């Protein structure tokens, strides 16, 4: 008595009960499943926030506006984790990106001159971040500052054609209770040096 031989296209592939067609069907299903899982994982990770609060690229919660120094107080305060200088100017709160707009050196606060000075090529900026002189092409970049009350943003850094306008705190309804947040994921480029109100004619 002879064993049954597989018909054409239904050759056995080494396991009893599975022919080539079934094997290919299973393999196709597994491949599609893996592809779907990969796509799902990619979407999941894409939707996740890439930076956590309190790390550079994310948001920094600075506490209530009442904890800010009075407007005009110097020196500005450096956040090394956030890479910004916080300065409460007469017109509002600014977070100045710590990196020089010329070639990327870290500028420093000069206590004797009451301004920022870059040790690399001598660019200088006011305490508000405005360009004074040197090879830097623009004033200092700024991160967006938000004033948040009960989970709602009530004021934020605005950009106009000529200036970056910080959110004011003094004299507002949220003067004491709202929270100050610096978003280091949103950087606004400083305005061109030629537009700086502090620019020295050279
Ligand atoms: S990097 Fe600051 S002046 Fe050149």
Short mmCIF file of C-alpha atoms and ligand atoms in Angstrom, two decimals:
data_model
loop_
_atom_site.label_atom_id
_atom_site.label_comp_id
_atom_site.label_asym_id
_atom_site.label_seq_id
_atom_site.Cartn_x
_atom_site.Cartn_y
_atom_site.Cartn_z
CA UNK A 1 0.00 0.00 0.00
CA UNK A 2 1.58 3.32 -1.09
CA UNK A 3 1.49 6.57 0.93
CA UNK A 4 -0.56 9.49 -0.42
CA UNK A 5 1.62 11.99 -2.32
CA UNK A 6 0.88 15.72 -2.14
CA UNK A 7 -0.80 17.15 -5.21
CA UNK A 8 0.90 19.96 -7.16
CA UNK A 9 1.23 23.14 -5.04
CA UNK A 10 0.53 21.23 -1.81
CA UNK A 11 3.97 19.86 -1.05
CA UNK A 12 4.63 18.94 2.56
CA UNK A 13 7.16 21.20 4.27
CA UNK A 14 8.41 18.92 6.97
CA UNK A 15 5.47 19.04 9.42
CA UNK A 16 2.60 16.70 9.18
CA UNK A 17 -0.65 18.51 8.43
CA UNK A 18 0.89 21.75 7.05
CA UNK A 19 1.29 22.16 3.36
CA UNK A 20 3.09 24.96 1.53
CA UNK A 21 -0.03 27.04 0.96
CA UNK A 22 -0.96 26.96 4.65
CA UNK A 23 2.61 27.69 5.63
CA UNK A 24 2.72 30.75 3.36
CA UNK A 25 -0.62 31.92 4.72
CA UNK A 26 0.63 31.67 8.30
CA UNK A 27 3.91 33.40 7.44
CA UNK A 28 2.01 36.23 5.72
CA UNK A 29 -0.22 36.63 8.77
CA UNK A 30 2.75 36.76 11.13
CA UNK A 31 4.51 39.31 8.92
CA UNK A 32 1.42 41.53 8.80
CA UNK A 33 1.01 41.24 12.57
CA UNK A 34 4.59 42.31 13.17
CA UNK A 35 4.18 45.19 10.74
CA UNK A 36 1.04 46.39 12.52
CA UNK A 37 2.71 46.11 15.93
CA UNK A 38 5.70 48.07 14.66
CA UNK A 39 3.43 50.78 13.27
CA UNK A 40 1.49 50.95 16.52
CA UNK A 41 4.67 51.26 18.59
CA UNK A 42 6.01 53.99 16.31
CA UNK A 43 2.75 55.96 16.63
CA UNK A 44 2.78 55.50 20.40
CA UNK A 45 6.31 56.80 20.77
CA UNK A 46 5.65 59.63 18.29
CA UNK A 47 2.71 60.82 20.37
CA UNK A 48 4.61 60.65 23.65
CA UNK A 49 6.09 63.97 24.80
CA UNK A 50 9.76 63.85 23.90
CA UNK A 51 10.90 65.93 26.82
CA UNK A 52 9.79 65.74 30.39
CA UNK A 53 9.02 68.72 32.59
CA UNK A 54 12.15 70.05 34.21
CA UNK A 55 14.58 68.89 31.56
CA UNK A 56 15.93 70.95 28.68
CA UNK A 57 13.45 70.84 25.82
CA UNK A 58 10.52 70.61 28.21
CA UNK A 59 8.69 72.98 30.53
CA UNK A 60 10.12 74.45 33.72
CA UNK A 61 7.63 75.33 36.47
CA UNK A 62 9.07 78.29 38.36
CA UNK A 63 6.37 78.71 40.97
CA UNK A 64 3.98 81.60 41.62
CA UNK A 65 4.56 85.04 40.16
CA UNK A 66 4.90 86.29 43.74
CA UNK A 67 8.21 84.42 43.94
CA UNK A 68 9.71 86.47 41.12
CA UNK A 69 12.18 89.20 42.06
CA UNK A 70 10.78 92.72 41.62
CA UNK A 71 10.93 94.05 38.03
CA UNK A 72 14.33 95.45 37.16
CA UNK A 73 16.19 93.31 39.70
CA UNK A 74 19.71 92.32 38.65
CA UNK A 75 21.63 90.14 38.16
CA UNK A 76 19.55 87.76 36.03
CA UNK A 77 19.33 84.22 37.38
CA UNK A 78 20.88 81.35 35.42
CA UNK A 79 19.10 78.02 35.07
CA UNK A 80 21.82 75.59 33.99
CA UNK A 81 19.28 72.77 33.57
CA UNK A 82 17.04 74.93 31.39
CA UNK A 83 19.92 76.77 29.67
CA UNK A 84 18.35 80.16 30.13
CA UNK A 85 18.84 83.36 32.07
CA UNK A 86 15.68 84.49 33.79
CA UNK A 87 15.26 88.23 33.99
CA UNK A 88 12.26 90.12 35.32
CA UNK A 89 12.36 93.31 33.29
CA UNK A 90 10.20 96.39 33.75
CA UNK A 91 7.95 95.11 30.98
CA UNK A 92 7.75 91.43 31.86
CA UNK A 93 9.48 88.10 32.39
CA UNK A 94 12.10 86.89 29.91
CA UNK A 95 13.98 83.60 29.61
CA UNK A 96 17.08 84.32 27.52
CA UNK A 97 18.68 81.33 25.81
CA UNK A 98 22.13 80.86 27.29
CA UNK A 99 23.86 80.55 23.91
CA UNK A 100 25.37 83.50 22.02
CA UNK A 101 23.69 84.26 18.71
CA UNK A 102 27.05 84.61 16.95
CA UNK A 103 28.75 81.20 16.98
CA UNK A 104 27.20 79.51 19.96
CA UNK A 105 29.51 80.29 22.90
CA UNK A 106 28.06 80.65 26.39
CA UNK A 107 27.97 84.35 27.19
CA UNK A 108 28.29 85.52 30.78
CA UNK A 109 26.88 88.18 33.03
CA UNK A 110 29.30 91.05 33.67
CA UNK A 111 28.60 92.46 37.11
CA UNK A 112 30.85 95.45 36.54
CA UNK A 113 29.18 96.43 33.26
CA UNK A 114 25.67 95.19 34.16
CA UNK A 115 25.27 93.42 30.83
CA UNK A 116 25.95 90.11 29.11
CA UNK A 117 29.31 89.68 27.40
CA UNK A 118 30.50 86.86 25.21
CA UNK A 119 34.07 85.71 25.91
CA UNK A 120 34.61 84.34 22.41
CA UNK A 121 34.38 87.34 20.07
CA UNK A 122 33.16 90.14 22.28
CA UNK A 123 29.44 90.45 21.50
CA UNK A 124 27.53 92.35 24.17
CA UNK A 125 23.87 92.39 25.12
CA UNK A 126 21.78 94.28 27.66
CA UNK A 127 20.24 92.53 30.66
CA UNK A 128 17.02 92.37 28.61
CA UNK A 129 18.86 90.50 25.84
CA UNK A 130 19.11 93.36 23.34
CA UNK A 131 22.15 93.47 21.08
CA UNK A 132 24.65 96.23 21.92
CA UNK A 133 27.73 95.54 19.80
CA UNK A 134 29.99 92.84 18.36
CA UNK A 135 29.72 90.26 15.58
CA UNK A 136 26.45 88.68 16.78
CA UNK A 137 23.82 89.10 14.05
CA UNK A 138 20.86 89.46 16.39
CA UNK A 139 19.71 90.00 19.95
CA UNK A 140 19.53 87.01 22.28
CA UNK A 141 17.04 84.26 21.56
CA UNK A 142 14.27 83.71 24.08
CA UNK A 143 12.16 80.83 25.30
CA UNK A 144 8.44 81.29 25.59
CA UNK A 145 7.32 82.24 29.10
CA UNK A 146 3.76 81.41 30.10
CA UNK A 147 1.74 82.74 33.01
CA UNK A 148 -0.71 80.00 33.99
CA UNK A 149 -3.68 80.33 36.30
CA UNK A 150 -5.83 77.32 37.21
CA UNK A 151 -4.42 75.43 34.26
CA UNK A 152 -5.18 78.21 31.79
CA UNK A 153 -2.48 80.27 30.07
CA UNK A 154 -3.44 83.87 30.78
CA UNK A 155 -0.36 85.56 29.28
CA UNK A 156 2.56 84.44 27.18
CA UNK A 157 5.59 85.73 25.29
CA UNK A 158 4.48 87.29 22.01
CA UNK A 159 6.47 87.98 18.89
CA UNK A 160 5.89 91.04 16.73
CA UNK A 161 7.77 92.10 13.64
CA UNK A 162 10.14 94.29 15.62
CA UNK A 163 10.26 92.81 19.10
CA UNK A 164 9.71 89.87 21.43
CA UNK A 165 7.18 91.04 24.00
CA UNK A 166 7.33 89.29 27.40
CA UNK A 167 4.27 88.62 29.53
CA UNK A 168 3.83 91.37 32.10
CA UNK A 169 3.05 90.45 35.68
CA UNK A 170 2.97 93.71 37.59
CA UNK A 171 -0.45 95.36 37.72
CA UNK A 172 -2.32 92.36 36.35
CA UNK A 173 -5.22 90.41 37.91
CA UNK A 174 -2.91 87.41 38.25
CA UNK A 175 -0.11 89.41 39.84
CA UNK A 176 0.40 87.08 42.80
CA UNK A 177 -1.25 83.73 42.38
CA UNK A 178 -0.50 82.56 38.81
CA UNK A 179 2.36 80.24 37.99
CA UNK A 180 5.36 81.07 35.82
CA UNK A 181 6.39 78.46 33.25
CA UNK A 182 9.35 78.53 30.87
CA UNK A 183 8.91 76.35 27.79
CA UNK A 184 12.41 75.46 26.57
CA UNK A 185 10.86 73.61 23.66
CA UNK A 186 9.77 76.89 22.08
CA UNK A 187 12.58 79.28 21.17
CA UNK A 188 12.05 82.61 19.47
CA UNK A 189 15.02 83.97 17.54
CA UNK A 190 16.27 87.37 18.64
CA UNK A 191 15.55 90.32 16.37
CA UNK A 192 18.26 91.47 13.94
CA UNK A 193 21.03 93.58 15.49
CA UNK A 194 20.02 96.54 13.32
CA UNK A 195 16.62 96.62 15.05
CA UNK A 196 18.02 96.61 18.57
CA UNK A 197 17.15 99.72 20.59
CA UNK A 198 20.48 99.30 22.43
CA UNK A 199 22.69 99.00 19.36
CA UNK A 200 25.78 101.15 19.38
CA UNK A 201 26.61 102.85 16.12
CA UNK A 202 29.99 101.55 15.05
S1 LIG B 1 30.23 83.32 19.85
FE1 LIG B 1 29.70 85.05 21.02
S2 LIG B 1 30.66 86.69 20.01
FE2 LIG B 1 31.19 84.96 18.85
#
